[in-house]
PDB file of C-alpha atoms in Angstrom:
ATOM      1  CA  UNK A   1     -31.067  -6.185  12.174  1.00 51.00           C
ATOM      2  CA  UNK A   2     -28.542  -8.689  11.296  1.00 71.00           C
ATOM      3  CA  UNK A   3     -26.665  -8.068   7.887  1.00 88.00           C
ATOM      4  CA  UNK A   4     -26.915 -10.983   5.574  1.00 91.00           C
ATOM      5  CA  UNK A   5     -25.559 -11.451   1.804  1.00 94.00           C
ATOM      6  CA  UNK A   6     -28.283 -11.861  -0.498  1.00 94.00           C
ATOM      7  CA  UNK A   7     -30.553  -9.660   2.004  1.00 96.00           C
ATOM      8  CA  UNK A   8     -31.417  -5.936   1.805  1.00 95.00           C
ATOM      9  CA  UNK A   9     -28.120  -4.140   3.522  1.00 96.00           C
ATOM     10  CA  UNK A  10     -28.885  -1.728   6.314  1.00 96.00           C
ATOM     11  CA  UNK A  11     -29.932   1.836   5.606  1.00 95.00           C
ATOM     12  CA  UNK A  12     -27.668   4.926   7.167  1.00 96.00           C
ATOM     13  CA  UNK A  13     -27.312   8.084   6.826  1.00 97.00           C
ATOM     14  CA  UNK A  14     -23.983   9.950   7.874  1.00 98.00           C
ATOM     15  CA  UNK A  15     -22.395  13.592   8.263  1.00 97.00           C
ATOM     16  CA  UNK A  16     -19.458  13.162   5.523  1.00 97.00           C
ATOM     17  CA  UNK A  17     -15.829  15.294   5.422  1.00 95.00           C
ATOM     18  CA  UNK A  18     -16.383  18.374   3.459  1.00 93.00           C
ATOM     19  CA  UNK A  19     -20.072  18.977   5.834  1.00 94.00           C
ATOM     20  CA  UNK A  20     -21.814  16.592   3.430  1.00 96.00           C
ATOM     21  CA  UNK A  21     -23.996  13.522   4.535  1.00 97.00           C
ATOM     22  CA  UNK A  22     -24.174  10.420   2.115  1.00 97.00           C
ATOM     23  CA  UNK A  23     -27.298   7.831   2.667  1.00 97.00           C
ATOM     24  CA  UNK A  24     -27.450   4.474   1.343  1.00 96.00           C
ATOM     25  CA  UNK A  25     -30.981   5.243  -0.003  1.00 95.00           C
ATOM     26  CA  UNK A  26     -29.534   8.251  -1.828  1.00 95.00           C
ATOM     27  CA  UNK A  27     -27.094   5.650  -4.019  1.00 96.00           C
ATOM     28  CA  UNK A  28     -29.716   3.928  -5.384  1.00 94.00           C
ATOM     29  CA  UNK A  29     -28.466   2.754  -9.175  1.00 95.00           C
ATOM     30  CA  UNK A  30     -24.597   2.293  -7.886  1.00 95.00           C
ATOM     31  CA  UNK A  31     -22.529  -0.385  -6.373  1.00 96.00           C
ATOM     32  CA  UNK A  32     -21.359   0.794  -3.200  1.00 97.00           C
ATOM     33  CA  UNK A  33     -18.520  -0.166  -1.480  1.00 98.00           C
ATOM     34  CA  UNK A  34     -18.669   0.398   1.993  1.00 98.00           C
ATOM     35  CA  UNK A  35     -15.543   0.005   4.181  1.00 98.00           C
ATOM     36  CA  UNK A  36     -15.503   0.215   7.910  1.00 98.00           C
ATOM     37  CA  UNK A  37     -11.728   1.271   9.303  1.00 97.00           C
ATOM     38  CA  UNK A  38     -10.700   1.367  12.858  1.00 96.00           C
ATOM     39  CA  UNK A  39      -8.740   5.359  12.395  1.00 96.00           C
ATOM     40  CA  UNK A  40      -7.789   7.976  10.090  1.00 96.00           C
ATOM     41  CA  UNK A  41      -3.892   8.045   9.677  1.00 95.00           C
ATOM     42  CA  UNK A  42      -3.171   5.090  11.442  1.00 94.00           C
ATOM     43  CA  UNK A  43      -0.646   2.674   9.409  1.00 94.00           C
ATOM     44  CA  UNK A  44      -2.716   0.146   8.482  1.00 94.00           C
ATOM     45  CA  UNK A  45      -5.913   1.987   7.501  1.00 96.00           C
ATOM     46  CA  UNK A  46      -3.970   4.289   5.875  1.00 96.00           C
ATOM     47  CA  UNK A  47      -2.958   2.046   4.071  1.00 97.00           C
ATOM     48  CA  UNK A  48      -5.771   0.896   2.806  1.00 97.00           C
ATOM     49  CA  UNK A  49      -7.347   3.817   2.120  1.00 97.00           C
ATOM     50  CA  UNK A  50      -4.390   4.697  -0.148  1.00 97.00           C
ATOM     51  CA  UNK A  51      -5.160   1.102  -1.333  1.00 97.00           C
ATOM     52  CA  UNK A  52      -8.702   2.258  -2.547  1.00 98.00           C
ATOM     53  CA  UNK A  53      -7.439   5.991  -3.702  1.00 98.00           C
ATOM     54  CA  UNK A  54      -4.789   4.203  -6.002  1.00 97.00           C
ATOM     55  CA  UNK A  55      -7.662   1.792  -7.890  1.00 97.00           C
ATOM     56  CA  UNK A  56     -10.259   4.893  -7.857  1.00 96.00           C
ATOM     57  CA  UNK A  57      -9.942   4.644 -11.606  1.00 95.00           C
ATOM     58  CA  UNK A  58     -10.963   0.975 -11.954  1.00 95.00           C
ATOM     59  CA  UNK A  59     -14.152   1.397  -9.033  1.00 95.00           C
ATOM     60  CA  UNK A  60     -15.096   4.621 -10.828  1.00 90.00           C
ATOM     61  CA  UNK A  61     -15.560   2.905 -14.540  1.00 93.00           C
ATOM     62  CA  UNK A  62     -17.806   0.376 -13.225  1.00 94.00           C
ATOM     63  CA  UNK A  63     -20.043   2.499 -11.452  1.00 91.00           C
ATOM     64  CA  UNK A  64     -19.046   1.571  -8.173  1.00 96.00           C
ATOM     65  CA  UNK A  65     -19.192   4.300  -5.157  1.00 96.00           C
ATOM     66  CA  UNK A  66     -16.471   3.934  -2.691  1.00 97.00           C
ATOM     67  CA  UNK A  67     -17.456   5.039   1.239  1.00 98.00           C
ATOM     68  CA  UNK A  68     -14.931   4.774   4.429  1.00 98.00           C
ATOM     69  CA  UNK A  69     -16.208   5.138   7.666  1.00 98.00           C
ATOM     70  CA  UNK A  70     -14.718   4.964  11.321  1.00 97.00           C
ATOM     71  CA  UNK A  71     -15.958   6.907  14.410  1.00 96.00           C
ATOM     72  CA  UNK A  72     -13.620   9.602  13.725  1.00 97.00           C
ATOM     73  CA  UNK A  73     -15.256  13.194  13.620  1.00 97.00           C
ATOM     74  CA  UNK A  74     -15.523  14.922  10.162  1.00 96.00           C
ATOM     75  CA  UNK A  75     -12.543  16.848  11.406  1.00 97.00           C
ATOM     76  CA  UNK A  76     -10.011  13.947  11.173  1.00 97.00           C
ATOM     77  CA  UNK A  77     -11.809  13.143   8.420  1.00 97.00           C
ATOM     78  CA  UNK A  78     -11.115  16.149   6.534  1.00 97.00           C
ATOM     79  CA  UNK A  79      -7.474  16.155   7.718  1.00 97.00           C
ATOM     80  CA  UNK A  80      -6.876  12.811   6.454  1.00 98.00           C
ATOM     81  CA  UNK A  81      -8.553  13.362   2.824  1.00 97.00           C
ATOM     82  CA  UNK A  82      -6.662  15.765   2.292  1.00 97.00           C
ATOM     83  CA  UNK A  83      -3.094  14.888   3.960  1.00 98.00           C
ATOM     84  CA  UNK A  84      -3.515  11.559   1.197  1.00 98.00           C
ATOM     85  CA  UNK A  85      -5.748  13.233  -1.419  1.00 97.00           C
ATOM     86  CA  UNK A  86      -8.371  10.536  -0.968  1.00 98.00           C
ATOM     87  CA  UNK A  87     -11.070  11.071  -3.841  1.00 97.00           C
ATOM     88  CA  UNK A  88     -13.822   9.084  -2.289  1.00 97.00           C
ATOM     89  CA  UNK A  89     -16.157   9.938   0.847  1.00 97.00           C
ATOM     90  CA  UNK A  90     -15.330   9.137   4.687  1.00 98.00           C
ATOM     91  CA  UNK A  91     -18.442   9.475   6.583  1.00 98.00           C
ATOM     92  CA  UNK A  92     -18.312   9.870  10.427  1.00 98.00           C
ATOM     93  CA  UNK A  93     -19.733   7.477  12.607  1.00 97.00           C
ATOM     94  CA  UNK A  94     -19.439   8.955  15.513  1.00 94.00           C
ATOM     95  CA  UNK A  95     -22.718   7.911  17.182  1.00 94.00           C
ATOM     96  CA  UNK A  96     -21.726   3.941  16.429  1.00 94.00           C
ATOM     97  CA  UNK A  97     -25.259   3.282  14.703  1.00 96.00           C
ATOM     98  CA  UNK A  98     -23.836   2.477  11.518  1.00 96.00           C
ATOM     99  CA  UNK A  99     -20.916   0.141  12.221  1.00 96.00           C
ATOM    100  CA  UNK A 100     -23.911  -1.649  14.991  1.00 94.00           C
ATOM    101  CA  UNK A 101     -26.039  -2.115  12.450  1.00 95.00           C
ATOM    102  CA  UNK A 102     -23.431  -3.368  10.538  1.00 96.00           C
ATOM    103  CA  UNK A 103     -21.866  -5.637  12.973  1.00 94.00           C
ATOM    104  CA  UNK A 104     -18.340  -4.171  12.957  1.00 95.00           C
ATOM    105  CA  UNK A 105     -18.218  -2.830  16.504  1.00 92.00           C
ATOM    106  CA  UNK A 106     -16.949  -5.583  18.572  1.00 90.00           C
ATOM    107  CA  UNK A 107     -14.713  -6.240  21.570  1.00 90.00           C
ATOM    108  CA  UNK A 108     -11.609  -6.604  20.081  1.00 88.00           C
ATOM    109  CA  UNK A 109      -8.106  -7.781  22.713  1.00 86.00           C
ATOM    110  CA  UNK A 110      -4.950  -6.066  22.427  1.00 82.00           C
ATOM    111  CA  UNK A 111      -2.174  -7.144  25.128  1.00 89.00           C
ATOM    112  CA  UNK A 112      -4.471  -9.145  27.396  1.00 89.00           C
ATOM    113  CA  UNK A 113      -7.300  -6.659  27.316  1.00 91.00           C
ATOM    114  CA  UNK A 114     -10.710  -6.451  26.170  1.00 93.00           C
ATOM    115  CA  UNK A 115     -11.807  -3.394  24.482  1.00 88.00           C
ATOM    116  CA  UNK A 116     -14.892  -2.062  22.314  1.00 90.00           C
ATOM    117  CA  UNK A 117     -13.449  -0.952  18.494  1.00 89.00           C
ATOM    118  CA  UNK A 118     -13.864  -0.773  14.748  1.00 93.00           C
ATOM    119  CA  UNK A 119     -13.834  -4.517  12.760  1.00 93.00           C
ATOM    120  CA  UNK A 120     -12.042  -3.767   9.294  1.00 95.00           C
ATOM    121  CA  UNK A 121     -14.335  -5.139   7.474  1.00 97.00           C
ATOM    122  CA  UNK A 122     -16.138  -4.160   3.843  1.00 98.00           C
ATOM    123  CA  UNK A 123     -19.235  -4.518   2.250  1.00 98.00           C
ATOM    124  CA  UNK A 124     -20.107  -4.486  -1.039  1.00 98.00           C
ATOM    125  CA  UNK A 125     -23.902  -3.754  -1.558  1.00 97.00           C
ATOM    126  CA  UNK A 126     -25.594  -3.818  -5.429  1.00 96.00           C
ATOM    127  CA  UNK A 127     -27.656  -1.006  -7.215  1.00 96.00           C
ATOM    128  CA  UNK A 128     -30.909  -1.875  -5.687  1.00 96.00           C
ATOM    129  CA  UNK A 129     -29.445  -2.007  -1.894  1.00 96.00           C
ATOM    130  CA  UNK A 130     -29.333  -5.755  -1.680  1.00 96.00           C
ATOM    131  CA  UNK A 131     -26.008  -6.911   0.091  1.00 96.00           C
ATOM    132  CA  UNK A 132     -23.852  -8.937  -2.500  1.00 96.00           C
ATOM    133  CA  UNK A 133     -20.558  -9.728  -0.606  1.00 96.00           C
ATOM    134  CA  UNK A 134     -19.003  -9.407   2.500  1.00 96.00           C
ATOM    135  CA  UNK A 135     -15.352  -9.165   3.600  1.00 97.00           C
ATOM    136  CA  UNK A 136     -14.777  -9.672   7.873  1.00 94.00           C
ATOM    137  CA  UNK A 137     -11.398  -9.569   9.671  1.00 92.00           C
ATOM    138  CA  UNK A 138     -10.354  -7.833   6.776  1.00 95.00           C
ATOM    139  CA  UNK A 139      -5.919  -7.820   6.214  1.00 94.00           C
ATOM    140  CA  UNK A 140      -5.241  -5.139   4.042  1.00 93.00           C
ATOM    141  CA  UNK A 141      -2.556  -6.781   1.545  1.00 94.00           C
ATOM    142  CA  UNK A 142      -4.780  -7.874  -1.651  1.00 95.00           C
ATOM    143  CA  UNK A 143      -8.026  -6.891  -0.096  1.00 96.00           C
ATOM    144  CA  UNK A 144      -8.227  -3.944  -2.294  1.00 96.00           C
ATOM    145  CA  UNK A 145      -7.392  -6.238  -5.438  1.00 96.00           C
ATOM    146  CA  UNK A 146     -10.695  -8.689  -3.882  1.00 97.00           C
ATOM    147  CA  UNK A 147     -13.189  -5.844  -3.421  1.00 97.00           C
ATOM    148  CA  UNK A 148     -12.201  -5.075  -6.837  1.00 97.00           C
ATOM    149  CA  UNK A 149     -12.416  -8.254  -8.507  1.00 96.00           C
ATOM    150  CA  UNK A 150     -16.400  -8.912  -6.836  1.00 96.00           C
ATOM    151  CA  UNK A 151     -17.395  -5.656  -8.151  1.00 96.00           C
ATOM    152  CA  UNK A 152     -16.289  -6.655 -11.593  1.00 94.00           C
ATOM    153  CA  UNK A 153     -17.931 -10.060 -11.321  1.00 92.00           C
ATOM    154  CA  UNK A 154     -21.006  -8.180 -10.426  1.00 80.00           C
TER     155      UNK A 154
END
């Protein structure tokens, strides 16, 4: 399935931190904003994640549902929730059908080598599951402020 704005956005269910599982089916009736992140407590997705935590306020008043997911176990999720007192779900990807679906597991080249990993990227999908906009390569300064900004514009 290849992810497409103005198409319906893939389906998933995932095992959440806490032992919970979030599906997209289940968020029928919210904007969801879905947020793929290479790993917990790394600088730059911590960053972001503290990015999302801090505007929690402004996501929550218009009805928007915030959801992080890597491929790190519920474990590291939990750790990390807590450790920055993030107030939104991280769902574990661990089995990669998710980001694949979503097209964020790519080979990615650090120092001359090619390697499989997590595409920041973020997805923001309307109340009746229907992809609206999409952000790839995502660089963390102002994205936040973006995502944010779409969701108002509805």
């Amino acid at each position: 399935m290849t992810v497409a704005v103005g198409k319906p956005a893939p389906d998933f269910t995932m095992p959440t931190d806490g032992g919970g599982s979030v599906s997209l089916k289940d968020l029928k009736g919210k904007k969801v904003v879905l947020y793929f992140y290479p790993k917990d407590d790394t600088p730059g997705c911590t960053k972001e994640a503290c990015g999302f935590r801090d505007a929690m306020p402004d996501f929550s008043g218009l009805d928007a549902v915030i959801i992080g997911v890597s491929r790190d176990s519920v474990a590291k999720h939990d750790k990390f929730k807590t450790k920055y007192e993030l107030p939104f779900t991280l769902a574990s990807d661990e089995n990669g059908k998710t980001s694949e679906a979503y097209g964020t597991w790519v080979e990615k080249s650090m120092y001359g080598k090619k390697y499989m990993g997590m595409e920041r990227a973020t997805f923001l999908i309307d109340e009746a599951g229907v992809l609206r906009n999409e952000w790839r390569k995502v660089k963390v300064p102002g994205h936040v402020e973006a995502v944010l900004e779409a969701v108002k514009a509805g």
